[in-house]
């Protein structure tokens, strides 16, 4: 028999799916279309490749969601991923090898996240302008380290992360599990509370500043390691490779119902949003649509997925 | 209301904007003393000319932000205008004014679609304008491909190169549009309602504010102003290409925030955005003087904006 707490937990979890129905439906439809168009995707190898294509977007969507849930926003995702790829690719030839690279990325993510967190949580400056300014700084630093794509990623690491193994799929599962774990800690519980009602959270004993700063630190680390993953995929560091990811991250999060004002939405929505965009790009590629049509369709799908529930709600009100 | 009280209220409302002007003044004076040629009239005029593009985009962005929204499609609209104008230039239209009118109509039309989606469908501004930018990007690649399109338009050349009493026509254009915008925002009823919507949309709706129509107007204005900026940019550049408008999305938002308008809506003034635009261009000019590499330029600009934050005011409510 289920305890009351457990039942309450699942009831709340189920309620958080509200408003995501349209997204899940569209996602399912496109997944089926994709599987029909390209049955080979159901094989393990092809699936592994697909997940590898999706993984960076999923990571940055998760990173953006953490920050947006606290009521902030991160406009420096793309440059941070680029910087991560550059730092990763330029530190792994050192004496410490892969381990040294990972250490450097941890240091990078933690320090950048702490800086943003300090500005936003302690200085109380708007996250949108802090991260906008930071995006210039990070892009500049990446260009200073590496003028053009280069550096070195050990082939073994590339093979492990982006080779024929389904490592990326395991990492996605790990990401979700870690998120669930984080949500069970005081900092994780405070995350949504702070975004929804900072004053109320503070009065209830949540350390608003700590919650915000840790959210930015974790988010920046996710972005830095996305950079490492991208570097492993391409085999080198690239100071501009992450640029499109800023908008993808925000689009995936908003598509997934994560609100601009904080406290609204769930990680599952953002991940589903990023998956939908990834599948869309693949489906349109296999249908032979030109790049032009891909942009247009992507824009329309984003609008439609968000607009449909709104239209339905207004129709319900009218009748 | 007596004069002192009025002055106090003015200072309280515009203190953030005034800070931005003070920073610009200090930077200009210091740079003029330290760097030879910086304080020359022609150079300062050039800075303001460059700022006019950001300033024009900033008009729509300021109104959108004050109304509680944001317009992420401005860069795409700039590019659309800069690419459509050369394409619709035809021989019968000797002055080129017809082509300009058509390009501005397209820009305002894009804004209208944004406004309909946000105001009437209730889409979040962030997602509507982002999706619009994505769609436009696709269409632009279709229309222009990777090539730059040159333009020959007499009116546009006139806009880009004429001076009246040593003041550039482009600066005058900016001044006129800015004056109209300031009058609308602060001097009319519908303008003040924009602040009301941004401050509290629910109360505004319950008080009978025509939110939908005003939201539509906001984004039409934003599209139109981005179109004007596109024209100005094209007149300076001589050719349009995909990506010409890209830098102006972030710089328009930066100008708005540096000018003291709250990103959360309901508070601010275009007066500050003007200073914010000039400030951004001034900082870029200073960095160019130092002759830094691309990487350093980017780092310095970012650090400068971060350093400006304490001066341009913090977010009180969050």
Coordinates of C-alpha atoms in Angstrom, one line a residue:
Chain A
X1 CA 0.0 0.0 0.0
X2 CA 1.2 3.4 -0.9
X3 CA 1.9 5.9 1.9
X4 CA 0.1 9.2 1.9
X5 CA 3.4 11.0 1.2
X6 CA 4.1 8.9 -1.8
X7 CA 0.6 9.4 -3.2
X8 CA 0.9 13.1 -2.7
X9 CA 4.2 13.1 -4.5
X10 CA 2.8 11.4 -7.5
X11 CA -0.3 13.5 -7.5
X12 CA 1.9 16.6 -7.6
X13 CA 4.1 15.2 -10.2
X14 CA 1.1 14.4 -12.4
X15 CA -0.3 17.8 -12.0
X16 CA 2.9 19.3 -13.2
X17 CA 2.3 17.7 -16.6
X18 CA -0.7 20.0 -17.0
X19 CA -0.2 22.3 -20.0
X20 CA 2.5 20.0 -21.4
X21 CA -0.1 17.7 -23.1
X22 CA 0.1 19.5 -26.5
X23 CA 3.9 19.3 -26.4
X24 CA 3.9 15.6 -25.6
X25 CA 1.3 14.9 -28.3
X26 CA 3.3 16.8 -31.0
X27 CA 6.4 15.1 -29.8
X28 CA 4.8 11.7 -30.1
X29 CA 3.4 12.4 -33.5
X30 CA 6.8 13.5 -34.8
X31 CA 8.6 10.6 -33.2
X32 CA 6.2 8.2 -35.1
X33 CA 6.7 10.1 -38.3
X34 CA 10.4 9.9 -37.9
X35 CA 10.3 6.2 -37.2
X36 CA 8.1 5.6 -40.2
X37 CA 10.3 7.7 -42.5
X38 CA 13.5 6.2 -41.2
X39 CA 12.8 2.8 -39.6
X40 CA 16.6 2.3 -39.2
X41 CA 16.4 4.7 -36.2
X42 CA 15.1 1.9 -34.1
X43 CA 18.4 0.1 -34.2
X44 CA 20.8 0.7 -31.3
X45 CA 23.5 2.2 -33.4
X46 CA 21.3 4.7 -35.2
X47 CA 19.5 5.6 -32.0
X48 CA 22.9 6.2 -30.3
X49 CA 23.8 8.6 -33.1
X50 CA 20.5 10.4 -32.8
X51 CA 20.9 10.8 -29.1
X52 CA 24.4 12.2 -29.7
X53 CA 22.9 14.9 -31.9
X54 CA 20.2 15.7 -29.4
X55 CA 22.5 15.6 -26.3
X56 CA 24.1 19.1 -26.4
X57 CA 20.7 20.8 -26.9
X58 CA 19.3 18.7 -24.0
X59 CA 22.1 19.8 -21.8
X60 CA 21.8 23.5 -22.5
X61 CA 18.0 23.3 -22.2
X62 CA 18.5 21.8 -18.7
X63 CA 21.0 24.5 -17.9
X64 CA 18.7 27.3 -19.1
X65 CA 15.8 25.7 -17.3
X66 CA 17.6 25.7 -13.9
X67 CA 18.2 29.4 -14.2
X68 CA 14.8 30.3 -15.6
X69 CA 13.1 28.4 -12.8
X70 CA 14.7 30.8 -10.3
X71 CA 13.3 33.7 -12.3
X72 CA 16.5 34.5 -14.2
X73 CA 17.6 33.9 -17.7
X74 CA 21.0 33.1 -19.3
X75 CA 21.9 34.7 -22.6
X76 CA 25.5 33.5 -22.4
X77 CA 24.8 29.8 -23.0
X78 CA 26.3 29.7 -26.5
X79 CA 29.6 31.5 -25.7
X80 CA 30.0 29.4 -22.5
X81 CA 29.7 26.2 -24.5
X82 CA 32.2 27.5 -27.0
X83 CA 34.5 28.5 -24.2
X84 CA 34.0 25.0 -22.6
X85 CA 35.0 23.4 -25.9
X86 CA 38.1 25.6 -26.3
X87 CA 39.2 25.1 -22.7
X88 CA 38.6 21.4 -22.9
X89 CA 40.5 21.0 -26.1
X90 CA 43.5 23.1 -25.0
X91 CA 44.0 21.5 -21.5
X92 CA 43.8 17.8 -22.4
X93 CA 47.2 17.8 -24.0
X94 CA 48.7 18.8 -20.6
X95 CA 50.4 16.4 -18.2
X96 CA 47.1 15.5 -16.5
X97 CA 45.4 14.5 -19.8
X98 CA 41.6 14.1 -19.7
X99 CA 41.6 14.4 -15.9
X100 CA 43.2 17.8 -16.2
X101 CA 40.7 18.9 -18.8
X102 CA 37.8 17.9 -16.6
X103 CA 39.4 19.8 -13.7
X104 CA 39.8 22.9 -15.8
X105 CA 36.2 22.7 -16.9
X106 CA 34.9 22.3 -13.4
X107 CA 37.0 25.4 -12.4
X108 CA 35.7 27.3 -15.4
X109 CA 32.0 26.4 -14.8
X110 CA 32.2 27.0 -11.1
X111 CA 33.9 30.4 -11.3
X112 CA 31.7 31.7 -14.2
X113 CA 28.6 30.5 -12.4
X114 CA 29.7 32.1 -9.1
X115 CA 30.4 35.4 -10.9
X116 CA 27.0 35.5 -12.5
X117 CA 25.3 34.3 -9.3
X118 CA 27.1 37.0 -7.3
X119 CA 25.9 39.7 -9.7
X120 CA 22.3 38.4 -9.8
X121 CA 21.7 37.1 -6.3
X122 CA 23.9 39.4 -4.2
X123 CA 24.1 42.5 -6.5
X124 CA 20.4 42.0 -7.6
X125 CA 21.1 43.1 -11.1
X126 CA 18.8 41.8 -13.9
X127 CA 20.1 38.4 -15.1
X128 CA 19.3 39.3 -18.7
X129 CA 21.8 42.2 -18.8
X130 CA 24.4 40.5 -16.6
X131 CA 24.5 37.4 -18.9
X132 CA 24.3 39.5 -22.0
X133 CA 27.4 41.4 -20.9
X134 CA 29.0 38.1 -19.8
X135 CA 28.4 36.6 -23.2
X136 CA 30.7 39.3 -24.7
X137 CA 33.4 38.5 -22.1
X138 CA 33.2 34.7 -22.6
X139 CA 33.2 35.0 -26.4
X140 CA 36.2 37.3 -26.2
X141 CA 38.1 34.9 -23.9
X142 CA 37.3 31.9 -26.2
X143 CA 38.7 33.9 -29.1
X144 CA 41.8 34.9 -27.1
X145 CA 42.5 31.2 -26.3
X146 CA 41.9 30.1 -29.8
X147 CA 41.5 32.3 -32.9
X148 CA 40.3 29.4 -35.0
X149 CA 39.2 25.8 -34.4
X150 CA 42.1 23.7 -33.0
X151 CA 43.4 22.0 -29.9
X152 CA 43.4 18.4 -29.2
X153 CA 40.8 15.9 -27.9
X154 CA 42.1 12.4 -27.1
X155 CA 40.5 10.1 -29.7
X156 CA 39.7 7.7 -26.9
X157 CA 37.5 10.3 -25.3
X158 CA 35.8 11.1 -28.6
X159 CA 35.2 7.4 -29.2
X160 CA 33.8 7.0 -25.7
X161 CA 31.5 10.0 -25.8
X162 CA 30.5 10.3 -29.4
X163 CA 31.5 7.0 -30.9
X164 CA 29.3 3.9 -31.5
X165 CA 28.4 3.4 -27.8
X166 CA 25.2 4.8 -26.5
X167 CA 27.1 6.9 -23.9
X168 CA 25.0 10.0 -24.6
X169 CA 21.8 8.1 -23.8
X170 CA 23.2 7.0 -20.5
X171 CA 24.3 10.6 -19.8
X172 CA 20.7 11.8 -20.5
X173 CA 19.4 9.2 -18.0
X174 CA 22.1 10.3 -15.5
X175 CA 21.1 14.0 -16.1
X176 CA 17.4 13.2 -15.2
X177 CA 18.4 11.1 -12.2
X178 CA 20.7 13.9 -10.9
X179 CA 18.0 16.4 -11.4
X180 CA 15.5 14.3 -9.4
X181 CA 18.2 13.9 -6.7
X182 CA 18.8 17.7 -6.7
X183 CA 15.1 18.3 -6.3
X184 CA 15.2 16.2 -3.1
X185 CA 17.8 18.5 -1.5
X186 CA 16.9 21.8 0.2
X187 CA 18.6 23.7 -2.6
X188 CA 16.6 21.9 -5.2
X189 CA 13.3 22.4 -3.4
X190 CA 14.1 26.1 -2.9
X191 CA 14.8 26.5 -6.7
X192 CA 11.2 26.7 -7.8
X193 CA 10.1 28.4 -4.5
X194 CA 12.5 31.2 -5.1
X195 CA 11.4 31.7 -8.7
X196 CA 7.7 31.6 -7.8
X197 CA 7.9 33.9 -4.8
X198 CA 11.3 35.0 -3.5
X199 CA 9.8 36.9 -0.6
X200 CA 7.7 34.0 0.5
X201 CA 10.6 31.6 0.1
X202 CA 12.8 33.9 2.2
X203 CA 10.2 34.1 5.0
X204 CA 9.8 30.3 5.0
X205 CA 13.5 30.0 5.7
X206 CA 14.9 29.3 2.2
X207 CA 18.3 30.9 1.7
X208 CA 17.4 32.7 -1.5
X209 CA 20.9 33.9 -2.2
X210 CA 22.5 30.4 -1.8
X211 CA 19.7 28.8 -4.0
X212 CA 20.3 31.3 -6.8
X213 CA 24.0 31.1 -6.7
X214 CA 24.1 27.3 -6.7
X215 CA 21.6 27.3 -9.6
X216 CA 23.9 29.5 -11.7
X217 CA 27.0 27.4 -10.7
X218 CA 25.4 24.1 -11.7
X219 CA 24.0 25.7 -14.9
X220 CA 27.4 27.0 -15.9
X221 CA 29.0 23.6 -15.2
X222 CA 26.4 21.9 -17.4
X223 CA 27.2 24.4 -20.1
X224 CA 31.0 24.0 -19.8
X225 CA 30.7 20.2 -20.0
X226 CA 28.4 20.6 -23.0
X227 CA 31.4 22.3 -24.5
X228 CA 33.5 19.3 -23.7
X229 CA 31.0 17.0 -25.4
X230 CA 30.8 19.2 -28.5
X231 CA 34.6 19.2 -28.6
X232 CA 34.7 15.4 -28.4
X233 CA 32.1 15.2 -31.2
X234 CA 34.2 17.4 -33.6
X235 CA 37.6 16.4 -32.3
X236 CA 38.7 20.0 -31.6
X237 CA 37.8 23.2 -29.8
X238 CA 36.0 25.9 -31.7
X239 CA 35.5 29.5 -30.3
X240 CA 32.2 30.0 -32.1
X241 CA 30.7 26.5 -32.2
X242 CA 28.2 27.1 -29.4
X243 CA 26.6 30.4 -30.8
X244 CA 23.3 28.9 -32.0
X245 CA 22.8 27.1 -28.6
X246 CA 21.7 30.3 -26.7
X247 CA 18.5 30.5 -28.7
X248 CA 18.0 26.7 -28.9
X249 CA 18.3 26.5 -25.1
X250 CA 15.7 29.3 -24.5
X251 CA 13.4 28.0 -27.2
X252 CA 13.5 24.5 -25.8
X253 CA 12.8 25.7 -22.3
X254 CA 9.9 28.0 -23.3
X255 CA 8.5 25.4 -25.6
X256 CA 8.6 23.1 -22.6
X257 CA 6.4 25.5 -20.6
X258 CA 9.2 27.0 -18.5
X259 CA 8.0 30.5 -17.7
X260 CA 10.0 33.7 -18.2
X261 CA 9.1 34.9 -14.7
X262 CA 10.4 31.9 -12.8
X263 CA 8.8 29.2 -10.7
X264 CA 6.8 27.9 -13.6
X265 CA 7.5 24.7 -15.6
X266 CA 9.3 21.5 -15.2
X267 CA 12.6 20.0 -16.4
X268 CA 10.7 17.2 -18.3
X269 CA 9.0 19.9 -20.4
X270 CA 12.3 21.5 -21.4
X271 CA 13.9 18.2 -22.2
X272 CA 10.8 17.3 -24.3
X273 CA 11.1 20.7 -26.0
X274 CA 14.7 20.1 -26.9
X275 CA 13.9 16.6 -28.1
X276 CA 11.1 17.9 -30.3
X277 CA 13.4 20.4 -32.0
X278 CA 16.0 17.7 -32.5
X279 CA 13.5 15.3 -34.1
X280 CA 12.0 18.1 -36.2
X281 CA 15.4 18.9 -37.7
X282 CA 16.0 15.2 -38.4
X283 CA 12.6 14.6 -40.0
X284 CA 12.9 17.7 -42.2
X285 CA 16.4 16.6 -43.2
X286 CA 15.2 13.1 -44.2
X287 CA 12.2 14.6 -46.1
X288 CA 14.7 16.5 -48.1
X289 CA 13.4 19.9 -47.2
X290 CA 15.8 22.7 -47.8
X291 CA 17.4 24.5 -44.9
X292 CA 15.0 27.4 -45.5
X293 CA 11.9 25.4 -44.9
X294 CA 13.5 23.9 -41.8
X295 CA 13.8 27.3 -40.2
X296 CA 10.2 28.3 -41.2
X297 CA 8.7 25.0 -40.0
X298 CA 10.6 25.1 -36.8
X299 CA 9.3 28.6 -36.1
X300 CA 5.8 27.6 -36.9
X301 CA 5.9 24.5 -34.7
X302 CA 7.1 26.5 -31.8
X303 CA 4.3 29.0 -32.2
X304 CA 1.7 26.3 -32.7
X305 CA 2.7 24.2 -29.8
X306 CA 2.5 27.2 -27.4
X307 CA -0.5 28.8 -29.1
X308 CA -2.8 25.7 -29.3
X309 CA -3.5 25.3 -25.6
X310 CA -4.0 29.1 -25.3
X311 CA -6.6 29.0 -28.2
X312 CA -8.3 26.0 -26.7
X313 CA -8.5 27.7 -23.3
X314 CA -10.0 30.9 -24.8
X315 CA -12.5 28.9 -26.8
X316 CA -13.5 27.1 -23.6
X317 CA -13.9 30.5 -21.8
X318 CA -16.0 31.8 -24.7
X319 CA -18.5 28.8 -24.8
Chain B
X1 CA 1.9 71.1 -7.9
X2 CA 4.7 73.5 -7.2
X3 CA 7.9 73.7 -9.2
X4 CA 10.1 72.1 -6.5
X5 CA 7.9 69.1 -6.2
X6 CA 7.7 68.7 -9.9
X7 CA 11.5 68.8 -10.1
X8 CA 11.8 66.2 -7.4
X9 CA 9.4 63.9 -9.2
X10 CA 11.3 64.4 -12.4
X11 CA 14.5 63.5 -10.7
X12 CA 13.0 60.5 -9.1
X13 CA 11.5 59.2 -12.4
X14 CA 14.5 59.9 -14.6
X15 CA 17.4 59.4 -12.2
X16 CA 18.5 56.2 -13.9
X17 CA 18.4 57.9 -17.3
X18 CA 20.3 60.9 -16.0
X19 CA 23.0 58.6 -14.7
X20 CA 23.5 57.2 -18.2
X21 CA 23.8 60.8 -19.6
X22 CA 26.4 61.6 -16.8
X23 CA 28.5 58.6 -17.7
X24 CA 28.4 59.5 -21.4
X25 CA 29.5 63.1 -20.5
X26 CA 32.3 61.9 -18.3
X27 CA 33.5 59.4 -20.9
X28 CA 33.4 62.1 -23.6
X29 CA 35.3 64.7 -21.6
X30 CA 37.9 62.2 -20.3
X31 CA 38.4 60.7 -23.8
X32 CA 38.7 64.1 -25.4
X33 CA 41.4 65.1 -23.0
X34 CA 43.3 61.8 -23.3
X35 CA 42.9 60.8 -26.9
X36 CA 43.8 63.2 -29.7
X37 CA 40.9 63.7 -32.1
X38 CA 38.3 62.0 -30.0
X39 CA 36.7 65.3 -29.0
X40 CA 36.6 66.7 -32.6
X41 CA 33.1 67.6 -33.7
X42 CA 33.2 65.3 -36.7
X43 CA 34.2 62.3 -34.6
X44 CA 31.5 62.9 -31.9
X45 CA 29.0 63.4 -34.7
X46 CA 30.1 60.1 -36.2
X47 CA 29.5 58.4 -32.8
X48 CA 26.0 59.8 -32.7
X49 CA 25.4 58.7 -36.3
X50 CA 26.3 55.2 -35.4
X51 CA 24.2 55.4 -32.2
X52 CA 21.2 56.5 -34.3
X53 CA 20.8 52.9 -35.6
X54 CA 20.8 51.4 -32.1
X55 CA 18.7 54.3 -30.9
X56 CA 16.0 53.7 -33.6
X57 CA 15.8 50.0 -32.8
X58 CA 15.8 51.0 -29.2
X59 CA 12.6 52.9 -29.6
X60 CA 10.5 49.9 -30.3
X61 CA 12.5 47.8 -27.8
X62 CA 12.0 50.4 -25.0
X63 CA 8.2 50.5 -25.6
X64 CA 8.0 46.7 -25.7
X65 CA 10.1 46.4 -22.5
X66 CA 8.1 49.1 -20.7
X67 CA 4.9 47.2 -21.7
X68 CA 6.2 44.1 -20.0
X69 CA 7.4 42.4 -23.2
X70 CA 10.5 42.1 -25.4
X71 CA 11.1 42.1 -29.1
X72 CA 13.7 39.5 -30.2
X73 CA 12.8 39.8 -33.8
X74 CA 14.3 43.3 -34.3
X75 CA 17.5 42.0 -35.8
X76 CA 15.6 39.9 -38.3
X77 CA 13.4 42.9 -39.2
X78 CA 16.5 45.1 -39.8
X79 CA 17.9 42.4 -42.1
X80 CA 14.6 42.0 -43.9
X81 CA 14.4 45.8 -44.6
X82 CA 18.0 45.9 -45.7
X83 CA 17.5 43.1 -48.2
X84 CA 14.0 43.9 -49.4
X85 CA 14.8 47.5 -50.3
X86 CA 17.3 46.7 -53.0
X87 CA 14.9 44.1 -54.4
X88 CA 11.9 46.4 -54.7
X89 CA 13.8 49.3 -56.2
X90 CA 12.3 49.8 -59.6
X91 CA 13.0 52.4 -62.4
X92 CA 9.6 54.1 -62.4
X93 CA 10.3 55.1 -58.8
X94 CA 12.9 57.7 -59.5
X95 CA 13.1 59.1 -56.0
X96 CA 13.2 55.7 -54.4
X97 CA 10.6 56.8 -51.9
X98 CA 8.1 54.1 -53.1
X99 CA 10.6 51.4 -52.3
X100 CA 11.3 52.9 -48.9
X101 CA 7.6 53.1 -48.1
X102 CA 7.2 49.5 -49.2
X103 CA 10.1 48.3 -47.0
X104 CA 8.8 50.1 -44.0
X105 CA 5.3 48.7 -44.6
X106 CA 6.8 45.2 -44.6
X107 CA 8.6 45.9 -41.4
X108 CA 5.5 47.3 -39.7
X109 CA 3.6 44.3 -41.0
X110 CA 6.0 41.8 -39.4
X111 CA 5.5 43.8 -36.2
X112 CA 1.7 43.5 -36.6
X113 CA 2.0 39.7 -36.9
X114 CA 4.0 39.7 -33.6
X115 CA 1.4 42.0 -32.0
X116 CA -1.5 39.9 -33.1
X117 CA 0.2 36.7 -31.7
X118 CA 1.1 38.4 -28.4
X119 CA -1.9 40.6 -27.9
X120 CA -4.7 38.5 -29.3
X121 CA -3.5 34.9 -29.0
X122 CA -1.8 35.5 -25.7
X123 CA 1.6 34.1 -26.8
X124 CA 4.6 35.1 -24.5
X125 CA 6.4 37.9 -26.3
X126 CA 9.7 36.0 -25.9
X127 CA 8.5 33.0 -27.8
X128 CA 6.5 34.8 -30.4
X129 CA 9.3 37.2 -31.5
X130 CA 11.9 34.4 -31.2
X131 CA 9.8 32.2 -33.5
X132 CA 9.3 35.2 -35.9
X133 CA 13.1 35.7 -36.0
X134 CA 13.6 32.0 -36.8
X135 CA 11.0 32.1 -39.6
X136 CA 12.4 35.3 -41.1
X137 CA 15.9 33.9 -41.0
X138 CA 14.7 31.0 -43.1
X139 CA 12.9 33.2 -45.6
X140 CA 15.9 35.6 -45.8
X141 CA 18.2 32.7 -46.8
X142 CA 15.7 31.8 -49.5
X143 CA 15.5 35.3 -50.8
X144 CA 19.1 36.5 -50.6
X145 CA 21.2 33.4 -50.1
X146 CA 24.7 34.1 -49.0
X147 CA 25.3 37.1 -51.3
X148 CA 25.3 40.8 -50.5
X149 CA 22.8 42.9 -52.5
X150 CA 23.8 46.4 -53.4
X151 CA 21.3 49.2 -53.5
X152 CA 21.0 52.4 -55.6
X153 CA 18.3 54.5 -54.1
X154 CA 18.6 58.3 -54.3
X155 CA 16.5 59.0 -51.2
X156 CA 18.6 56.5 -49.2
X157 CA 21.9 58.1 -50.4
X158 CA 20.5 61.4 -49.4
X159 CA 19.7 60.1 -45.9
X160 CA 23.1 58.6 -45.5
X161 CA 25.3 61.5 -46.7
X162 CA 23.6 64.8 -46.4
X163 CA 24.3 67.4 -43.6
X164 CA 22.1 70.3 -42.7
X165 CA 24.0 73.0 -40.8
X166 CA 26.6 70.4 -40.2
X167 CA 24.1 68.0 -38.6
X168 CA 23.6 64.8 -40.4
X169 CA 20.1 64.0 -41.8
X170 CA 20.3 60.6 -40.1
X171 CA 20.7 62.2 -36.7
X172 CA 17.8 64.5 -37.4
X173 CA 15.7 61.6 -38.4
X174 CA 16.6 60.0 -35.1
X175 CA 15.8 63.2 -33.2
X176 CA 12.4 63.6 -34.8
X177 CA 11.3 60.0 -34.3
X178 CA 12.7 60.1 -30.7
X179 CA 10.7 63.3 -30.0
X180 CA 7.5 61.8 -31.3
X181 CA 8.1 58.6 -29.2
X182 CA 8.9 60.6 -26.0
X183 CA 5.8 62.7 -26.5
X184 CA 3.6 59.6 -27.0
X185 CA 5.0 57.7 -24.0
X186 CA 5.0 60.6 -21.5
X187 CA 2.5 63.0 -23.0
X188 CA -0.5 61.0 -24.1
X189 CA -3.1 58.8 -22.4
X190 CA -2.4 55.7 -24.5
X191 CA 1.4 56.1 -23.9
X192 CA 0.9 56.1 -20.1
X193 CA -1.3 53.0 -20.4
X194 CA 1.8 51.2 -21.8
X195 CA 3.4 51.8 -18.4
X196 CA 0.2 50.5 -16.7
X197 CA 0.2 47.3 -18.8
X198 CA 3.9 46.7 -18.0
X199 CA 3.5 47.4 -14.3
X200 CA 0.4 45.2 -13.8
X201 CA -1.3 43.6 -16.7
X202 CA -4.1 42.0 -14.6
X203 CA -5.2 45.3 -13.0
X204 CA -4.9 47.0 -16.3
X205 CA -7.2 44.6 -18.0
X206 CA -9.7 44.8 -15.2
X207 CA -9.6 48.6 -15.3
X208 CA -10.6 48.4 -19.0
X209 CA -7.3 49.2 -20.6
X210 CA -7.4 48.0 -24.2
X211 CA -4.4 45.8 -23.7
X212 CA -4.8 43.9 -27.0
X213 CA -4.9 47.0 -29.2
X214 CA -2.0 48.7 -27.3
X215 CA 0.1 45.5 -27.5
X216 CA -0.6 45.4 -31.2
X217 CA 0.5 49.0 -31.5
X218 CA 3.6 48.4 -29.5
X219 CA 4.9 45.7 -31.8
X220 CA 3.9 47.5 -34.9
X221 CA 5.9 50.5 -33.7
X222 CA 8.8 48.2 -32.9
X223 CA 8.7 46.6 -36.3
X224 CA 8.5 50.1 -38.0
X225 CA 11.4 51.5 -36.0
X226 CA 13.5 48.4 -36.7
X227 CA 12.7 49.0 -40.3
X228 CA 13.8 52.6 -40.1
X229 CA 17.0 51.4 -38.4
X230 CA 17.5 48.9 -41.3
X231 CA 17.2 51.7 -43.8
X232 CA 19.7 53.8 -42.0
X233 CA 22.1 50.9 -41.7
X234 CA 21.7 50.2 -45.4
X235 CA 22.3 53.9 -46.3
X236 CA 25.6 53.7 -44.3
X237 CA 26.6 50.3 -45.7
X238 CA 25.5 50.5 -49.3
X239 CA 24.5 46.8 -49.4
X240 CA 22.3 44.4 -47.5
X241 CA 23.2 40.8 -46.6
X242 CA 21.8 38.1 -44.3
X243 CA 23.1 38.8 -40.8
X244 CA 23.5 42.6 -41.2
X245 CA 21.0 43.2 -38.4
X246 CA 22.3 40.5 -36.0
X247 CA 24.4 42.7 -33.7
X248 CA 21.5 45.0 -33.1
X249 CA 19.4 42.6 -31.1
X250 CA 21.7 42.5 -28.1
X251 CA 22.8 46.1 -28.4
X252 CA 19.2 47.4 -28.4
X253 CA 18.4 45.4 -25.2
X254 CA 21.7 46.6 -23.7
X255 CA 20.9 50.2 -24.6
X256 CA 17.4 49.9 -23.0
X257 CA 18.8 48.4 -19.8
X258 CA 21.8 50.8 -19.5
X259 CA 19.3 53.6 -19.9
X260 CA 17.6 52.6 -16.7
X261 CA 14.4 51.0 -18.1
X262 CA 13.4 48.1 -15.9
X263 CA 13.6 44.8 -17.9
X264 CA 10.6 43.7 -15.8
X265 CA 8.4 46.4 -17.4
X266 CA 6.3 49.3 -16.2
X267 CA 9.3 51.6 -15.5
X268 CA 11.7 53.6 -17.6
X269 CA 11.9 56.1 -20.4
X270 CA 13.2 56.3 -23.9
X271 CA 15.3 59.3 -22.7
X272 CA 17.6 56.8 -21.0
X273 CA 17.8 54.5 -24.1
X274 CA 19.1 57.4 -26.1
X275 CA 22.0 57.8 -23.6
X276 CA 22.4 54.0 -23.5
X277 CA 22.8 53.8 -27.3
X278 CA 25.4 56.6 -27.3
X279 CA 27.2 55.0 -24.4
X280 CA 27.4 51.7 -26.2
X281 CA 28.9 53.2 -29.3
X282 CA 31.2 55.4 -27.3
X283 CA 32.6 52.4 -25.5
X284 CA 33.1 50.5 -28.8
X285 CA 34.9 53.5 -30.2
X286 CA 37.1 53.7 -27.1
X287 CA 38.0 50.1 -27.4
X288 CA 38.8 50.6 -31.1
X289 CA 41.2 53.4 -30.2
X290 CA 43.1 51.1 -27.9
X291 CA 43.6 48.9 -31.0
X292 CA 42.7 45.7 -29.3
X293 CA 42.3 42.3 -31.0
X294 CA 38.7 41.0 -31.6
X295 CA 38.9 38.9 -28.5
X296 CA 40.1 41.7 -26.3
X297 CA 37.5 44.1 -27.8
X298 CA 34.7 41.7 -26.8
X299 CA 36.1 41.1 -23.3
X300 CA 36.5 44.8 -22.6
X301 CA 33.0 45.7 -23.9
X302 CA 31.4 43.0 -21.7
X303 CA 33.4 44.1 -18.7
X304 CA 32.4 47.7 -19.3
X305 CA 28.7 46.8 -19.4
X306 CA 29.2 44.9 -16.2
X307 CA 31.0 47.8 -14.6
X308 CA 28.2 50.1 -15.6
X309 CA 25.6 48.0 -13.8
X310 CA 26.0 49.6 -10.4
X311 CA 25.6 53.0 -11.9
X312 CA 22.6 52.2 -14.0
X313 CA 20.6 51.0 -11.1
X314 CA 19.7 47.6 -9.7
X315 CA 16.5 45.7 -9.8
X316 CA 14.5 46.6 -6.8
X317 CA 11.7 44.1 -6.9
X318 CA 13.7 40.9 -7.4

